[in-house]
Coordinates of C-alpha atoms and ligand atoms in Angstrom, one line a residue:
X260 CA 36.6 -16.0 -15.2
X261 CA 34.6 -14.8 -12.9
X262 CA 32.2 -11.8 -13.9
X263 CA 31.1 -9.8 -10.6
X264 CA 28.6 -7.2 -9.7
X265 CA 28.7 -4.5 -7.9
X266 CA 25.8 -2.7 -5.8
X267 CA 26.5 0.9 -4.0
X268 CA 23.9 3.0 -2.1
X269 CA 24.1 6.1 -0.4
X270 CA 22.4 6.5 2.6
X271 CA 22.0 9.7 5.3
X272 CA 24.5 8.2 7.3
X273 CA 27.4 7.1 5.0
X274 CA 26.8 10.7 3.6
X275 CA 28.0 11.8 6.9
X276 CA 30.6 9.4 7.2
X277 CA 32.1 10.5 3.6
X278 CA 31.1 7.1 2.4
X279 CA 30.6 8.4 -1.2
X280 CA 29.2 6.2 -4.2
X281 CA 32.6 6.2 -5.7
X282 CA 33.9 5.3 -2.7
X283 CA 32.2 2.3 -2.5
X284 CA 32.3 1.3 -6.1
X285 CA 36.5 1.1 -5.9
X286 CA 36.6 -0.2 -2.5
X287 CA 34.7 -3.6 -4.2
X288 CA 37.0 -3.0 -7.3
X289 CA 39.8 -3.4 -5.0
X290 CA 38.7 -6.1 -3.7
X291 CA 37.5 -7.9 -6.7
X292 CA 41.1 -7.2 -7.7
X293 CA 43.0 -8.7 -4.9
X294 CA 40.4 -12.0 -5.0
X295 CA 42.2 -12.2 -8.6
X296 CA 45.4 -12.1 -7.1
X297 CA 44.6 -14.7 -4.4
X298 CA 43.1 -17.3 -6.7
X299 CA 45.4 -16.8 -9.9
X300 CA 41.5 -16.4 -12.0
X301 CA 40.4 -13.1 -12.9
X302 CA 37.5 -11.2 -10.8
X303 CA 35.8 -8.6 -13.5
X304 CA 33.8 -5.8 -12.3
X305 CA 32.2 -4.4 -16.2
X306 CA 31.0 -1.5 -15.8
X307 CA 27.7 -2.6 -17.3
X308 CA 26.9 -4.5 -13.9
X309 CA 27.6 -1.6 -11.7
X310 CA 24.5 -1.1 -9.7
X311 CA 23.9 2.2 -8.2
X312 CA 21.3 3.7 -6.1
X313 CA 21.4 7.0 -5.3
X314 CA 19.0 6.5 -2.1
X315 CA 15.2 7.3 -3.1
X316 CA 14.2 8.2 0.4
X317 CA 10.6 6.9 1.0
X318 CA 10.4 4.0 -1.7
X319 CA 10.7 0.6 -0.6
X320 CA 13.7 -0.9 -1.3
X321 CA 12.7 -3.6 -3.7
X322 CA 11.4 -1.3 -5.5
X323 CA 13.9 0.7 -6.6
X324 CA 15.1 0.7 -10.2
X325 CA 18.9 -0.2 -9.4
X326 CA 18.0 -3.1 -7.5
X327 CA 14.9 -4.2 -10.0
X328 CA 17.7 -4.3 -12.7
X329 CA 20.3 -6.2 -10.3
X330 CA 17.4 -8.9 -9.2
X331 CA 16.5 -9.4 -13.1
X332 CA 20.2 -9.4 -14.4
X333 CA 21.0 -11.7 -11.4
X334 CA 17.9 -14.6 -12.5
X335 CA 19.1 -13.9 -16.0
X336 CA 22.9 -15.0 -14.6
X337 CA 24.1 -12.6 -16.2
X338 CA 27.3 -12.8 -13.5
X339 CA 28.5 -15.0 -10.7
X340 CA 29.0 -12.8 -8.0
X341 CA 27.5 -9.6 -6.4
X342 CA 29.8 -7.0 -4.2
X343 CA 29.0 -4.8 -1.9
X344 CA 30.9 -2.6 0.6
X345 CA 29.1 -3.4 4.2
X346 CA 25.5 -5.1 4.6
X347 CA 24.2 -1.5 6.1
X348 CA 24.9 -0.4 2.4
X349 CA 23.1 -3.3 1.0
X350 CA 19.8 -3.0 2.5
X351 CA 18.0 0.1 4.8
X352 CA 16.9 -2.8 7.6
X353 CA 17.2 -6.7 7.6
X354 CA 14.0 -7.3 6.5
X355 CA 15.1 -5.8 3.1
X356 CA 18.4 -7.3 3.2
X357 CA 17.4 -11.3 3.9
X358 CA 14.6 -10.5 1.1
X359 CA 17.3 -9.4 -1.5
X360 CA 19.8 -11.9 -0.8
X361 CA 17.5 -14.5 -0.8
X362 CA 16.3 -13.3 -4.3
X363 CA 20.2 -13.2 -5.5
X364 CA 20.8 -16.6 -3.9
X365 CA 18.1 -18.2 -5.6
X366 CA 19.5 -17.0 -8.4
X367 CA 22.2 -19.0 -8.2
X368 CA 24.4 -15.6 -7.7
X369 CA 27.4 -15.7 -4.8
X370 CA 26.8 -13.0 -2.5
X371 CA 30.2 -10.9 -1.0
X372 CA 30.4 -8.1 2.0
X373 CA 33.4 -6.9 2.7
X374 CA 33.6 -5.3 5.4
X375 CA 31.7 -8.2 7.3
X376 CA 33.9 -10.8 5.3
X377 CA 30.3 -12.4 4.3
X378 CA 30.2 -14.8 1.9
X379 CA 27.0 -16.4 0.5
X380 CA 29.3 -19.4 0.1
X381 CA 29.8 -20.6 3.1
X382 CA 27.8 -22.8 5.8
X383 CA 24.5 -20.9 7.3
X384 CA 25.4 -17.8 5.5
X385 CA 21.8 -16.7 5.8
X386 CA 21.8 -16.9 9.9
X387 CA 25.3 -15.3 9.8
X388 CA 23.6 -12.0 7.2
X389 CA 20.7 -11.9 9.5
X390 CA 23.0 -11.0 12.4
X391 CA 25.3 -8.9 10.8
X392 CA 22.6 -6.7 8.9
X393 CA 20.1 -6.5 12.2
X394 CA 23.7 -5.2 13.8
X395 CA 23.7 -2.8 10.8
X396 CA 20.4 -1.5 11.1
X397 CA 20.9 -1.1 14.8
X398 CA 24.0 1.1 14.2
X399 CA 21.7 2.8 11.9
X400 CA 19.9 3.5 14.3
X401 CA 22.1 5.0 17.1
X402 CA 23.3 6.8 14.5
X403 CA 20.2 8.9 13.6
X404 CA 19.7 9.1 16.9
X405 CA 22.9 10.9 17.4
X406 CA 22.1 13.0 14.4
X407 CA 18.6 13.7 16.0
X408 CA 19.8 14.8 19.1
X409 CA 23.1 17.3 17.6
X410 CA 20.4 18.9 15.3
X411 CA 18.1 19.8 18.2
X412 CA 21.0 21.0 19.9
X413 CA 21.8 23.2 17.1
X414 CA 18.6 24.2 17.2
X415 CA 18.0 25.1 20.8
X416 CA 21.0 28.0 20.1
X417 CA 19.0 29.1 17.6
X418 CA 21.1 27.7 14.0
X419 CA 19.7 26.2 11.3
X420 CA 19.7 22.7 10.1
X421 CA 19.9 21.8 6.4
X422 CA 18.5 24.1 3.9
X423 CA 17.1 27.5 4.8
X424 CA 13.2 28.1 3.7
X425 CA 12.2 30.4 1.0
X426 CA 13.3 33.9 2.2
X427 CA 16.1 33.1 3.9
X428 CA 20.0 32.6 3.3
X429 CA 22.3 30.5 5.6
X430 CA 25.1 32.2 7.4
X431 CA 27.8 30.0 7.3
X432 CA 30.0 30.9 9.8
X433 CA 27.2 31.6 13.0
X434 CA 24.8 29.0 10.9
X435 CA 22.0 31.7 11.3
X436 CA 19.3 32.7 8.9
X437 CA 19.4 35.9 7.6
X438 CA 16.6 37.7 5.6
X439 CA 16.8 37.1 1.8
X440 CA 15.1 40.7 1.0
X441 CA 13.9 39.5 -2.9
X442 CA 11.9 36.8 -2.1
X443 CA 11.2 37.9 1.7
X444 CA 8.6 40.2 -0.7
X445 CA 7.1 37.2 -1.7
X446 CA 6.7 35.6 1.9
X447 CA 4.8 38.9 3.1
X448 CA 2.5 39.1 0.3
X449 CA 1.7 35.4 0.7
X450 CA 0.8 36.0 4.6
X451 CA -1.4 38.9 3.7
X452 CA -3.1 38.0 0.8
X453 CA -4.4 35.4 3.1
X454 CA -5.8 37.3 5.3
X455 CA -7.1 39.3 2.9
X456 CA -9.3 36.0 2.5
X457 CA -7.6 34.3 -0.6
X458 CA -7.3 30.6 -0.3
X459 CA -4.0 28.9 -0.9
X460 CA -4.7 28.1 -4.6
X461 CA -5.6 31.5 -5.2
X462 CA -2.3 32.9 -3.9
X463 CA -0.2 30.2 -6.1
X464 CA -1.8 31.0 -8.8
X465 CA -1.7 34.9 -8.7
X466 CA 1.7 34.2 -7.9
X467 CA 2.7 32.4 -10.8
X468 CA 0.6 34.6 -13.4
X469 CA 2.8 37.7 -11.5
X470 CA 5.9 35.4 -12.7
X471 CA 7.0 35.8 -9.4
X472 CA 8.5 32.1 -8.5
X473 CA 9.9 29.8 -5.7
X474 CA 13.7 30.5 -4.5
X475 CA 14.3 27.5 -6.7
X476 CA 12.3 29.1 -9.4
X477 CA 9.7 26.4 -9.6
X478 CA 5.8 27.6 -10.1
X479 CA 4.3 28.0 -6.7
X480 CA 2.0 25.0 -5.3
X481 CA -0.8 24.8 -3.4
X482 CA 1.0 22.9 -0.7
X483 CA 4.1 25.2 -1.0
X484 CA 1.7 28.0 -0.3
X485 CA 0.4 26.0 2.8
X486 CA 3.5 25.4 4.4
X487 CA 4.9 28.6 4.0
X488 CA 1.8 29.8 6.0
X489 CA 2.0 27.5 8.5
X490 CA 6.4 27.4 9.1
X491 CA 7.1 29.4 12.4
X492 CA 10.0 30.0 10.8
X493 CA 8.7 33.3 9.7
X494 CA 7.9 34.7 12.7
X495 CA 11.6 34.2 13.6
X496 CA 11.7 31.1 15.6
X497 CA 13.8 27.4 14.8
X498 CA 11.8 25.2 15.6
X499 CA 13.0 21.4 15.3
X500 CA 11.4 17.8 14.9
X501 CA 7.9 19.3 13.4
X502 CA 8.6 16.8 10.9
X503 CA 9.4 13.3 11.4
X504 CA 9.4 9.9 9.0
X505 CA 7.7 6.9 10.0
X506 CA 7.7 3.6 8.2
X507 CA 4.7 3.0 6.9
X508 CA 3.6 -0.2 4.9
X509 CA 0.7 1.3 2.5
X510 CA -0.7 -2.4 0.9
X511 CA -1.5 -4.3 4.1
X512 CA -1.5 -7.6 1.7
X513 CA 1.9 -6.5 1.0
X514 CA 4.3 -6.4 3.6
X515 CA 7.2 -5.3 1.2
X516 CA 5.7 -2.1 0.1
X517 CA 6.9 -0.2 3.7
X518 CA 8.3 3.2 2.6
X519 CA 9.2 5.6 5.4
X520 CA 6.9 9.0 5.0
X521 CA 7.2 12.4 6.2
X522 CA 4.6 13.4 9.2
X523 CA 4.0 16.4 11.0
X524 CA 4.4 16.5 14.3
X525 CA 1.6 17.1 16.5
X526 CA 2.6 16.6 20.0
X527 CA 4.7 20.0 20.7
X528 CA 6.4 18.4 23.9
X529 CA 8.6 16.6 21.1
X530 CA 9.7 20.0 19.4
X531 CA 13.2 21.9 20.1
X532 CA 12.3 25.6 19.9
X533 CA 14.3 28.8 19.9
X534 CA 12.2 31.6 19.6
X535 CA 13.4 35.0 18.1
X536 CA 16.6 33.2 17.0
X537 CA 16.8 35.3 13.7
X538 CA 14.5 38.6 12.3
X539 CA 11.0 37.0 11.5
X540 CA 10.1 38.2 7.9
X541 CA 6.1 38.4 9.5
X542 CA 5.3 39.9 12.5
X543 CA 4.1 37.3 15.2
X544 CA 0.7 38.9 15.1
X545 CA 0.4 38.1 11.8
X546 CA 1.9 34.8 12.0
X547 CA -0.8 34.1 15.1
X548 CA -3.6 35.2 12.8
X549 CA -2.9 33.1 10.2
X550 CA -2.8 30.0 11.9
X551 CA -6.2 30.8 13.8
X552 CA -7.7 31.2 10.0
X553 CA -6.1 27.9 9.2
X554 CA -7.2 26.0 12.0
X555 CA -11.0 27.5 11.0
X556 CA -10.6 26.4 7.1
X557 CA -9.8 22.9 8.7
X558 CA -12.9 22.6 10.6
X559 CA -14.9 23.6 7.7
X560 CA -13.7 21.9 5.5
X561 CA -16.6 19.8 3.8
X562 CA -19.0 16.9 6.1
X563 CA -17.1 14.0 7.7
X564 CA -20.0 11.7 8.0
X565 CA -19.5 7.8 7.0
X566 CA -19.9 9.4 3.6
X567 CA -17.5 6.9 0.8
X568 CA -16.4 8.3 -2.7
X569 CA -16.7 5.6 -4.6
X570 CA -14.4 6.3 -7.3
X571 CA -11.6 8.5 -5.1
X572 CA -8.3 7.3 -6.6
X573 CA -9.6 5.7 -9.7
X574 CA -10.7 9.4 -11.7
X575 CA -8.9 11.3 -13.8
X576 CA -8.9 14.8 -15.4
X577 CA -8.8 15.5 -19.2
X578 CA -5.6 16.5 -18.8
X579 CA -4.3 13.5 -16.8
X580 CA -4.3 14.2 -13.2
X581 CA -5.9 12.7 -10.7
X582 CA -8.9 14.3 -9.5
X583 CA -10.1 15.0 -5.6
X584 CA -13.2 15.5 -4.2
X585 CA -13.6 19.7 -2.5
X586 CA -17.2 20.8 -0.9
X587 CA -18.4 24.0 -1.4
X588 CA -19.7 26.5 1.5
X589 CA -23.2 24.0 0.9
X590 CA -21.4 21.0 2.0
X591 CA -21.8 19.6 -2.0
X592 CA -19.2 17.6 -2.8
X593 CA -17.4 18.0 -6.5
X594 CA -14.6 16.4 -8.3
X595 CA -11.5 19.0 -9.1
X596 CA -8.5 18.1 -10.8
X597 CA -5.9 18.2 -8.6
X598 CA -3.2 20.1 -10.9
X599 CA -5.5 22.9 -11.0
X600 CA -6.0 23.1 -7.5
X601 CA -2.3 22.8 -7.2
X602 CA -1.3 25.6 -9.8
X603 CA -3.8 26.9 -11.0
X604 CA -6.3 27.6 -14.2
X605 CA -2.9 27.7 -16.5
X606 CA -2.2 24.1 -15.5
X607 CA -5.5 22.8 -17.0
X608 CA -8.9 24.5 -18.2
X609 CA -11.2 21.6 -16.6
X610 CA -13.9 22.6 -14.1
X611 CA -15.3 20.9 -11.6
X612 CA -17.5 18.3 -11.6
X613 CA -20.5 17.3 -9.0
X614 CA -19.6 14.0 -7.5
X615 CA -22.6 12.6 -7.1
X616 CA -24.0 12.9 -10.5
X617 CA -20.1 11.4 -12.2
X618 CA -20.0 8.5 -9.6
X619 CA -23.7 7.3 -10.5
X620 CA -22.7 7.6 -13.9
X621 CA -19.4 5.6 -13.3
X622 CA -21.2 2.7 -11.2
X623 CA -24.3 2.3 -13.7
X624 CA -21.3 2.1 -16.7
X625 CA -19.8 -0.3 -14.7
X626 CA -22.6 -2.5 -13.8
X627 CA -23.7 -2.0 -17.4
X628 CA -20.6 -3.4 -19.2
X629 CA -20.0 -6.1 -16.4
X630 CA -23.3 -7.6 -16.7
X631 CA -22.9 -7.4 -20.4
X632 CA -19.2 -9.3 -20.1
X633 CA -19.1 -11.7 -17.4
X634 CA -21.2 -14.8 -18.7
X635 CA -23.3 -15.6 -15.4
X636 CA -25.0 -18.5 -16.5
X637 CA -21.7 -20.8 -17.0
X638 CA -21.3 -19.7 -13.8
X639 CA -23.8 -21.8 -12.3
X640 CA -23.3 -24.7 -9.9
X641 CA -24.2 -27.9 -11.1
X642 CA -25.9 -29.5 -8.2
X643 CA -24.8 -33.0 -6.9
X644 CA -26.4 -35.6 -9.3
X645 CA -29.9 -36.2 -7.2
X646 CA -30.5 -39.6 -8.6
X647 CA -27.1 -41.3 -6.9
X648 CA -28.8 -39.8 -3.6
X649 CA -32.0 -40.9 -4.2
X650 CA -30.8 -44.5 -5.3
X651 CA -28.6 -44.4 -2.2
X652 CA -32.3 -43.8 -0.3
X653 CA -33.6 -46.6 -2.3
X654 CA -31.3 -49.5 -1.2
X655 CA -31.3 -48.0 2.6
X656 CA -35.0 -48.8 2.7
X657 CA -34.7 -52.4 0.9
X658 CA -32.3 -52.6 4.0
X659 CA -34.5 -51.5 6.6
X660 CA -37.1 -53.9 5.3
X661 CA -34.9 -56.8 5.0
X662 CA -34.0 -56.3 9.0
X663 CA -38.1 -55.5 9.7
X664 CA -38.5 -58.9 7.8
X665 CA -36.0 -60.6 10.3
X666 CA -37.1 -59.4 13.5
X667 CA -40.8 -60.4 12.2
X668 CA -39.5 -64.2 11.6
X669 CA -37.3 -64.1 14.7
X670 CA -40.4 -62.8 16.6
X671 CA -42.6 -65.9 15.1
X672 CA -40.0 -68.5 15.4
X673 CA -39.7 -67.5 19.5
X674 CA -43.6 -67.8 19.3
X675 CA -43.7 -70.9 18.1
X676 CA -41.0 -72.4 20.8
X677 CA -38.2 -72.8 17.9
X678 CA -36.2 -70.4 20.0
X679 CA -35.5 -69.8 23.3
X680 CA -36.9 -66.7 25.1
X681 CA -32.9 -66.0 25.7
X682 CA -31.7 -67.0 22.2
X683 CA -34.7 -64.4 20.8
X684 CA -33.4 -61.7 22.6
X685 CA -29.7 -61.8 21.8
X686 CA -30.3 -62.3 18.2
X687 CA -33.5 -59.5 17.9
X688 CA -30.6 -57.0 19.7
X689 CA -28.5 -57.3 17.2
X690 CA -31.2 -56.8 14.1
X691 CA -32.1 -53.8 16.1
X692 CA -29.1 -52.3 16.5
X693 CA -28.8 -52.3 12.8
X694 CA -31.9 -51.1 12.5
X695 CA -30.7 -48.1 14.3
X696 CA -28.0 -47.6 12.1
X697 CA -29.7 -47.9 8.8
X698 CA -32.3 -45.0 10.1
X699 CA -29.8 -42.8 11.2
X700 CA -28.2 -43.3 7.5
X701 CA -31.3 -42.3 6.4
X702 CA -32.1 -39.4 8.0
X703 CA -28.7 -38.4 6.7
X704 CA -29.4 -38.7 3.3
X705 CA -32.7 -36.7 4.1
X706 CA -30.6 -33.7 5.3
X707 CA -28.3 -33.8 2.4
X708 CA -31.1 -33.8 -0.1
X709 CA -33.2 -31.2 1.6
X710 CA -29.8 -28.9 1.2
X711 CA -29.5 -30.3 -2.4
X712 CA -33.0 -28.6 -3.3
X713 CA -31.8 -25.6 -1.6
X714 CA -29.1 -25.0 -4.1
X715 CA -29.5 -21.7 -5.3
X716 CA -28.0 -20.7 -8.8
X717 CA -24.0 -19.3 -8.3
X718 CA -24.1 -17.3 -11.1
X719 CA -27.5 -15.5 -10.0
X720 CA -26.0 -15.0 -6.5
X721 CA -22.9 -13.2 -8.4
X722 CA -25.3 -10.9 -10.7
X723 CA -27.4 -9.7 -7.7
X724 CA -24.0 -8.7 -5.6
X725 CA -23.1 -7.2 -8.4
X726 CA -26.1 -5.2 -9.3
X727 CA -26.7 -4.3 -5.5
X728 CA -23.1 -3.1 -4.8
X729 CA -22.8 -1.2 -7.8
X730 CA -25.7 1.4 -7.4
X731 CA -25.6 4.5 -4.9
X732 CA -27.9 2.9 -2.6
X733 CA -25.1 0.5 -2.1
X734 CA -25.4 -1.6 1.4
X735 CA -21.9 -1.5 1.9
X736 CA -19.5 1.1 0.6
X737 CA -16.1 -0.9 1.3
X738 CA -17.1 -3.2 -0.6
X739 CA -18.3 -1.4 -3.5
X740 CA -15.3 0.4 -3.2
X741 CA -13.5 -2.7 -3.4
X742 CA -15.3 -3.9 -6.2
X743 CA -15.0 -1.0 -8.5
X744 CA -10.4 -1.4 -7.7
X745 CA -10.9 -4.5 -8.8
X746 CA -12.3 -4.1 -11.7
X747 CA -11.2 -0.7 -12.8
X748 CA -8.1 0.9 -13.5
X749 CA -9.2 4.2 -14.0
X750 CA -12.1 6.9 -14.8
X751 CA -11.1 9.1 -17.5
X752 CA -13.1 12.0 -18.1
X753 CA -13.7 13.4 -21.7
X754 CA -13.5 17.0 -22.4
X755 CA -17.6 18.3 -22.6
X756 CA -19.8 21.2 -21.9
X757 CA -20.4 21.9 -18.5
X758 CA -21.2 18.7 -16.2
X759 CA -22.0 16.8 -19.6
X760 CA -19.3 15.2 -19.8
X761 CA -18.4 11.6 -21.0
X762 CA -16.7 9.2 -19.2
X763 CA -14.5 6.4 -20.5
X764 CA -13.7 3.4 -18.4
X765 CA -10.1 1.5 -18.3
X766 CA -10.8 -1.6 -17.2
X767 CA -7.8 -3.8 -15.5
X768 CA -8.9 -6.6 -18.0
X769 CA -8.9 -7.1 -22.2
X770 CA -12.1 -6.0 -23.0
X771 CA -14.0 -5.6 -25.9
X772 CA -15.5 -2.1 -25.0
Ligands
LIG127 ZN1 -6.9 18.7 -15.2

């Protein structure tokens, strides 16, 4: 019997195509069936080995859950065989696709496409996937392109693509937006309390306190806020392509970790605009004035100097979130937790913190407990034993005398008309040449012993980088930086009065702290 599993994935395009999961799933039960049919064994598809992702845009493929469970099933051989509909449904681009099905093949697992007729079986099956899934992703390709260019069409008369924003409904039939009057309210009171001179988490969270909630009825956001403010949407315009996703491979070290992430556009040659395609919920004064106060906030927002936050990334709040660093009008930089900034005091009750004063404390804890842990002095380098080097010296100048005593006795024996003025000299080049030799030897040995005494003590050398990179006055940031990731997991910080507050440090190792 043979016991086969089945992978499906929806993507943008086979949404469009009507490619559905289910779909998918019984076209490769179908096939499984027919296989059974053909070679008089049975093909079973359980329905514990049916994989499905439902298309996490923006994670890297090998990273999502339904194929982490197929890789591990697949090493644990938990079934022969894995189907799949088309190779454009296996992976997002070939990269992907020749990592997974080099993972199931290693695996020992048989890999099937159907709609390809691919079959891991057979001669060079990996140069025939490679082709058929760089066709794929090519396809994939046009394909969004062709989507690209009927949305800005759509666009350029004015009707809306995909979901309409907060205060708006779509008309289905002329695909227009059309006010949504109940939370259009909203909208207004969000533009004017801005310029009214309340900053974004201020309007979130008056918002929420009011109980007055997104269209989806989620608490407001900072970031909600923000884009509300800045969509031209508002002031009655479509305006296509402002934002666009680009593959991006976060861990340089790690080539596998490309997502694709959304980015706004700043080039406005690229953007499809229909102005005064539906009634603008602000007037385009206001709309104008906003964006002149949010391009000012930008500039001021706190010194860009060469100025590192050691510990960015690695803190967090008493309640759990990550924390980020805000300047105030001074240009002093603090640590916030980010859910409050998001949402709001209701989110969490912790105040700020001044940055410099937590990431001295963080780097001196560091240092502190490092220093304490790592035993430096088994670190040290046991120099090259001196004596074998010195003996080696010894026999080269036994050497050197032995040929000095030769040349002497060659020398006398010419002087005393044993040997010819001609026979001397051929013989005395000779000795002399291996005179030569055995000096050069020497002077060798003389450089490597000179080195030898320079040896300085490995495990000193790692304390003093260690002790220098950790401090403020740290000569190189990045590398501190560095330092700290790899050590660290995170900075928690401990509920406390006021900016005494105690810190308490995850390390990424076992440690007896
Ligand atoms: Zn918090």
């Amino acid at each position: 019997m043979t016991i086969c599993a089945i992978y499906a994935r929806v993507s943008d395009e086979s949404q469009l195509r009507g490619d559905s999961l289910q779909h998918q799933i019984a076209y490769c039960r179908e096939h499984a069936r027919r296989r059974s049919l053909e070679e008089g064994a049975p093909w079973t598809t359980p329905e514990d080995f049916v994989y499905v992702d439902e298309g996490i845009t923006g994670t890297s493929m090998v990273r999502r859950p339904a194929v982490q469970r197929l890789l591990m099933d697949a090493r644990r051989h938990q079934f022969d065989v894995v189907l799949f509909k088309g190779i454009s449904r296996f992976a997002r681009d070939t990269v992907d696709a020749l990592v997974m099905l080099r993972a199931l093949m290693a695996s020992g697992v048989r890999v099937l496409s159907m709609e390809e007729n691919f079959d891991s079986a057979r001669d060079s099956a990996e140069f025939i996937f490679t082709i058929h899934s760089a066709l794929a992703q090519a396809e994939s390709e046009k394909t969004a392109i062709r989507v690209r260019v009927g949305a800005a069409q759509k666009a350029r008369l004015g009707q809306w693509n995909g979901q309409p924003p907060d205060g708006y409904i779509l008309d289905v039939h002329s695909k227009h937006l059309v006010v949504d009057e109940t939370v259009a309210l909203t909208i207004r009171d969000i533009f004017a309390m801005y310029l009214e001179g309340y900053g974004v988490r201020k309007i979130a969270e008056a918002l929420n306190q009011a109980g007055r909630y997104t269209k989806r009825g989620c608490l407001w956001t900072q970031r909600h806020v923000s884009r509300v403010l800045r969509n031209p949407v508002y002031q009655g315009d479509v305006v296509y392509g402002r934002r666009e996703k680009r593959l991006v491979v976060p861990d340089a070290s790690n080539p596998l970790s490309r997502r694709k992430r959304a980015v706004y556009v700043a080039d406005s040659d690229q953007l499809t605009v229909c102005q005064d395609a539906h009634p603008g919920i602000v007037p385009r004064e206001v709309f104008l004035q906003v964006q002149a106060r949010l391009q000012r906030q930008r500039v001021s927002s706190g010194p860009t100097g060469n100025q590192q936050w050691l510990t960015k990334g690695l803190l967090r709040c008493t309640c759990g979130s990550r924390m980020t660093i805000t300047y105030n009008r001074a240009g002093t930089a603090y640590y916030r937790c980010a859910r409050r900034r998001e949402r709001g005091a209701s989110a969490c009750q912790s105040g700020h913190i001044r940055a410099l004063a937590l990431e001295q404390a963080v780097l001196s804890q560091v240092r502190k407990d490092l220093l304490e842990l790592i035993p430096f002095e088994r670190l040290t380098c046991q120099k090259l034993p001196e004596h074998d080097t010195q003996r080696e010296l010894r026999n080269l100048h036994a050497a050197l005398e032995r040929q000095f005593a030769k040349s002497q006795k060659l020398f006398d024996e010419y002087t005393d008309g044993i040997l010819e003025r001609e026979q001397y000299e051929r013989l005395n080049q000779e000795i002399q040449r291996r005179i030569r030799a055995l000096e050069q030897a020497k002077e060798k040995l003389h450089a490597v012993l000179q080195k030898d005494n320079q040896v300085v003590d490995a495990g000193e050398l790692a304390r003093q980088t260690l002790v220098n990179h950790l401090s403020k006055q740290t000569p190189n940031p990045h590398l501190t930086k560095e330092i700290l990731a790899l050590f660290v997991d995170r900075v928690q910080v401990c509920k406390g009065v006021g900016q005494h507050r105690e810190i308490a440090i995850h390390y990424r190792f076992h440690c007896p702290f």
